[in-house]
């Protein structure tokens, strides 16, 4: 049996130190060691996006990352997204647009959308669809999810002076 490793990462704004086997995925550690169960195991091969979190500003499938690789990383999960008592605009938009059903893919979609909107605050529908291609949903279809991301982008732009609207 391989020797366990000590890993230190910032998770949802807090420094966390945990022990893990060198072969353990970050998904396993998030769920089973840190009790952050928002990221879901869907495929275990990086195809569905249900386990997506934001690592150092990028949406990453945690089933494809070894936990030891997260040493020193900044990790954001669905559990850390909402500010205080309320919901993040992405979470609200998913609720308002009925962009969820069973909930397996929802946290991964929301985190992938967060990383995308942080990079591209005013996306077109085509850009949203392209960016979400790594996330799969078998329940709602994709139009509701795209509308939710569009609404969240509009809300975030309205709340931010740095978001410029394109003029056609």
mmCIF file of C-alpha atoms in Angstrom:
data_model
loop_
_atom_site.group_PDB
_atom_site.id
_atom_site.type_symbol
_atom_site.label_atom_id
_atom_site.label_comp_id
_atom_site.label_asym_id
_atom_site.label_seq_id
_atom_site.Cartn_x
_atom_site.Cartn_y
_atom_site.Cartn_z
ATOM 1 C CA UNK A 1 0.000 0.000 0.000
ATOM 2 C CA UNK A 2 1.330 3.411 -0.976
ATOM 3 C CA UNK A 3 2.115 5.925 1.697
ATOM 4 C CA UNK A 4 -0.545 8.577 2.270
ATOM 5 C CA UNK A 5 0.322 12.139 1.303
ATOM 6 C CA UNK A 6 -0.467 15.404 3.036
ATOM 7 C CA UNK A 7 -2.099 17.889 0.677
ATOM 8 C CA UNK A 8 -2.877 21.508 1.449
ATOM 9 C CA UNK A 9 -5.316 23.440 -0.722
ATOM 10 C CA UNK A 10 -7.634 26.403 -0.364
ATOM 11 C CA UNK A 11 -11.177 25.052 -0.595
ATOM 12 C CA UNK A 12 -14.016 27.570 -0.714
ATOM 13 C CA UNK A 13 -11.778 30.233 0.772
ATOM 14 C CA UNK A 14 -10.476 28.113 3.655
ATOM 15 C CA UNK A 15 -7.120 26.411 3.843
ATOM 16 C CA UNK A 16 -7.667 22.661 4.131
ATOM 17 C CA UNK A 17 -5.087 20.001 4.857
ATOM 18 C CA UNK A 18 -5.952 16.370 4.199
ATOM 19 C CA UNK A 19 -4.353 12.957 3.900
ATOM 20 C CA UNK A 20 -4.888 10.977 0.738
ATOM 21 C CA UNK A 21 -3.612 7.967 -1.131
ATOM 22 C CA UNK A 22 -1.588 8.880 -4.251
ATOM 23 C CA UNK A 23 -4.199 7.071 -6.379
ATOM 24 C CA UNK A 24 -7.257 8.854 -4.910
ATOM 25 C CA UNK A 25 -9.097 11.275 -7.143
ATOM 26 C CA UNK A 26 -9.913 14.769 -6.014
ATOM 27 C CA UNK A 27 -13.588 13.803 -6.342
ATOM 28 C CA UNK A 28 -13.131 11.026 -3.770
ATOM 29 C CA UNK A 29 -11.387 13.369 -1.350
ATOM 30 C CA UNK A 30 -13.922 16.178 -1.760
ATOM 31 C CA UNK A 31 -16.822 13.815 -1.133
ATOM 32 C CA UNK A 32 -15.418 11.311 1.358
ATOM 33 C CA UNK A 33 -12.778 13.250 3.284
ATOM 34 C CA UNK A 34 -13.948 16.864 3.181
ATOM 35 C CA UNK A 35 -17.677 15.969 3.116
ATOM 36 C CA UNK A 36 -18.323 18.269 0.145
ATOM 37 C CA UNK A 37 -20.849 16.125 -1.705
ATOM 38 C CA UNK A 38 -22.034 18.635 -4.318
ATOM 39 C CA UNK A 39 -19.726 17.297 -7.018
ATOM 40 C CA UNK A 40 -21.219 14.028 -8.249
ATOM 41 C CA UNK A 41 -19.643 10.908 -9.704
ATOM 42 C CA UNK A 42 -21.292 10.421 -13.058
ATOM 43 C CA UNK A 43 -18.897 8.692 -15.412
ATOM 44 C CA UNK A 44 -15.465 8.467 -13.723
ATOM 45 C CA UNK A 45 -13.793 9.152 -17.069
ATOM 46 C CA UNK A 46 -14.182 12.906 -17.619
ATOM 47 C CA UNK A 47 -17.049 12.808 -20.100
ATOM 48 C CA UNK A 48 -20.096 14.042 -18.188
ATOM 49 C CA UNK A 49 -18.980 17.052 -16.104
ATOM 50 C CA UNK A 50 -21.090 16.098 -13.061
ATOM 51 C CA UNK A 51 -17.983 16.380 -10.876
ATOM 52 C CA UNK A 52 -16.875 19.810 -12.160
ATOM 53 C CA UNK A 53 -15.438 22.301 -9.714
ATOM 54 C CA UNK A 54 -13.370 25.422 -10.309
ATOM 55 C CA UNK A 55 -9.643 24.953 -9.727
ATOM 56 C CA UNK A 56 -7.463 28.026 -10.071
ATOM 57 C CA UNK A 57 -10.158 29.698 -12.179
ATOM 58 C CA UNK A 58 -10.806 26.814 -14.581
ATOM 59 C CA UNK A 59 -13.648 24.270 -14.627
ATOM 60 C CA UNK A 60 -12.087 20.865 -13.983
ATOM 61 C CA UNK A 61 -13.546 17.366 -13.846
ATOM 62 C CA UNK A 62 -12.409 16.142 -10.445
ATOM 63 C CA UNK A 63 -12.730 12.489 -11.439
ATOM 64 C CA UNK A 64 -9.711 13.079 -13.711
ATOM 65 C CA UNK A 65 -7.481 14.816 -11.149
ATOM 66 C CA UNK A 66 -5.511 13.043 -8.467
ATOM 67 C CA UNK A 67 -5.957 14.700 -5.102
ATOM 68 C CA UNK A 68 -2.186 15.025 -4.698
ATOM 69 C CA UNK A 69 -2.188 17.225 -7.825
ATOM 70 C CA UNK A 70 -4.373 19.748 -5.979
ATOM 71 C CA UNK A 71 -1.614 20.647 -3.526
ATOM 72 C CA UNK A 72 -1.491 24.452 -3.364
ATOM 73 C CA UNK A 73 -4.569 24.905 -5.550
ATOM 74 C CA UNK A 74 -7.526 27.203 -5.038
ATOM 75 C CA UNK A 75 -10.652 25.023 -5.288
ATOM 76 C CA UNK A 76 -14.209 26.334 -5.472
ATOM 77 C CA UNK A 77 -17.122 23.912 -5.086
ATOM 78 C CA UNK A 78 -20.871 24.409 -5.256
ATOM 79 C CA UNK A 79 -20.943 24.491 -1.440
ATOM 80 C CA UNK A 80 -18.857 27.680 -1.445
ATOM 81 C CA UNK A 81 -20.676 29.487 -4.235
ATOM 82 C CA UNK A 82 -23.592 31.121 -2.414
ATOM 83 C CA UNK A 83 -22.815 34.269 -0.448
ATOM 84 C CA UNK A 84 -24.108 34.067 3.126
ATOM 85 C CA UNK A 85 -27.827 33.338 3.318
ATOM 86 C CA UNK A 86 -28.730 33.897 -0.330
ATOM 87 C CA UNK A 87 -28.038 32.169 -3.607
ATOM 88 C CA UNK A 88 -25.540 33.059 -6.290
ATOM 89 C CA UNK A 89 -27.132 34.542 -9.450
ATOM 90 C CA UNK A 90 -26.303 31.291 -11.274
ATOM 91 C CA UNK A 91 -28.145 29.217 -8.684
ATOM 92 C CA UNK A 92 -31.128 31.566 -8.786
ATOM 93 C CA UNK A 93 -31.207 31.491 -12.589
ATOM 94 C CA UNK A 94 -31.150 27.677 -12.639
ATOM 95 C CA UNK A 95 -34.114 27.634 -10.255
ATOM 96 C CA UNK A 96 -36.077 30.338 -12.082
ATOM 97 C CA UNK A 97 -35.552 28.693 -15.479
ATOM 98 C CA UNK A 98 -36.262 25.145 -14.270
ATOM 99 C CA UNK A 99 -32.804 24.193 -15.521
ATOM 100 C CA UNK A 100 -32.605 21.177 -13.245
ATOM 101 C CA UNK A 101 -34.513 18.032 -12.455
ATOM 102 C CA UNK A 102 -32.709 15.139 -10.800
ATOM 103 C CA UNK A 103 -29.803 17.350 -9.700
ATOM 104 C CA UNK A 104 -26.938 15.036 -10.585
ATOM 105 C CA UNK A 105 -25.484 17.341 -13.250
ATOM 106 C CA UNK A 106 -26.575 20.657 -11.712
ATOM 107 C CA UNK A 107 -23.598 21.421 -9.431
ATOM 108 C CA UNK A 108 -21.169 20.600 -12.229
ATOM 109 C CA UNK A 109 -23.071 22.776 -14.697
ATOM 110 C CA UNK A 110 -23.211 25.677 -12.278
ATOM 111 C CA UNK A 111 -19.500 25.506 -11.489
ATOM 112 C CA UNK A 112 -18.556 25.155 -15.168
ATOM 113 C CA UNK A 113 -20.812 28.131 -15.945
ATOM 114 C CA UNK A 114 -19.215 30.143 -13.140
ATOM 115 C CA UNK A 115 -15.724 29.582 -14.536
ATOM 116 C CA UNK A 116 -16.975 30.413 -18.034
ATOM 117 C CA UNK A 117 -18.763 33.623 -16.987
ATOM 118 C CA UNK A 118 -15.739 34.725 -14.957
ATOM 119 C CA UNK A 119 -13.748 34.556 -18.225
ATOM 120 C CA UNK A 120 -16.519 35.762 -20.557
ATOM 121 C CA UNK A 121 -19.067 37.892 -18.663
ATOM 122 C CA UNK A 122 -21.155 38.782 -21.715
ATOM 123 C CA UNK A 123 -21.352 35.622 -23.853
ATOM 124 C CA UNK A 124 -23.453 34.853 -26.871
ATOM 125 C CA UNK A 125 -25.766 31.854 -26.888
ATOM 126 C CA UNK A 126 -23.335 30.049 -29.191
ATOM 127 C CA UNK A 127 -20.436 30.676 -26.792
ATOM 128 C CA UNK A 128 -22.499 29.344 -23.887
ATOM 129 C CA UNK A 129 -23.439 26.191 -25.787
ATOM 130 C CA UNK A 130 -19.829 25.617 -26.843
ATOM 131 C CA UNK A 131 -18.461 26.158 -23.323
ATOM 132 C CA UNK A 132 -20.967 23.757 -21.785
ATOM 133 C CA UNK A 133 -20.233 20.961 -24.275
ATOM 134 C CA UNK A 134 -18.288 19.053 -21.611
ATOM 135 C CA UNK A 135 -21.326 18.787 -19.336
ATOM 136 C CA UNK A 136 -24.158 16.364 -19.973
ATOM 137 C CA UNK A 137 -27.767 16.383 -18.772
ATOM 138 C CA UNK A 138 -30.215 13.580 -19.405
ATOM 139 C CA UNK A 139 -33.268 15.178 -17.781
ATOM 140 C CA UNK A 140 -33.914 18.802 -18.705
ATOM 141 C CA UNK A 141 -32.450 19.202 -22.144
ATOM 142 C CA UNK A 142 -30.088 22.031 -22.792
ATOM 143 C CA UNK A 143 -32.243 25.038 -23.705
ATOM 144 C CA UNK A 144 -33.281 25.699 -20.107
ATOM 145 C CA UNK A 145 -29.672 25.457 -18.964
ATOM 146 C CA UNK A 146 -28.525 27.873 -21.674
ATOM 147 C CA UNK A 147 -31.327 30.323 -20.758
ATOM 148 C CA UNK A 148 -30.308 30.102 -17.096
ATOM 149 C CA UNK A 149 -26.684 30.906 -17.921
ATOM 150 C CA UNK A 150 -27.809 33.820 -20.147
ATOM 151 C CA UNK A 151 -29.958 35.179 -17.308
ATOM 152 C CA UNK A 152 -27.104 34.811 -14.807
ATOM 153 C CA UNK A 153 -24.763 36.626 -17.193
ATOM 154 C CA UNK A 154 -27.269 39.488 -17.511
ATOM 155 C CA UNK A 155 -27.710 39.658 -13.730
ATOM 156 C CA UNK A 156 -23.970 39.619 -13.130
ATOM 157 C CA UNK A 157 -23.472 42.346 -15.774
ATOM 158 C CA UNK A 158 -26.161 44.497 -14.171
ATOM 159 C CA UNK A 159 -24.391 44.134 -10.813
ATOM 160 C CA UNK A 160 -20.955 44.910 -12.244
ATOM 161 C CA UNK A 161 -19.748 48.149 -13.769
ATOM 162 C CA UNK A 162 -16.959 46.291 -15.568
ATOM 163 C CA UNK A 163 -19.291 44.317 -17.853
ATOM 164 C CA UNK A 164 -19.567 45.986 -21.212
ATOM 165 C CA UNK A 165 -22.517 45.250 -23.464
ATOM 166 C CA UNK A 166 -21.809 44.798 -27.155
ATOM 167 C CA UNK A 167 -23.458 47.200 -29.506
ATOM 168 C CA UNK A 168 -24.501 45.855 -32.874
#
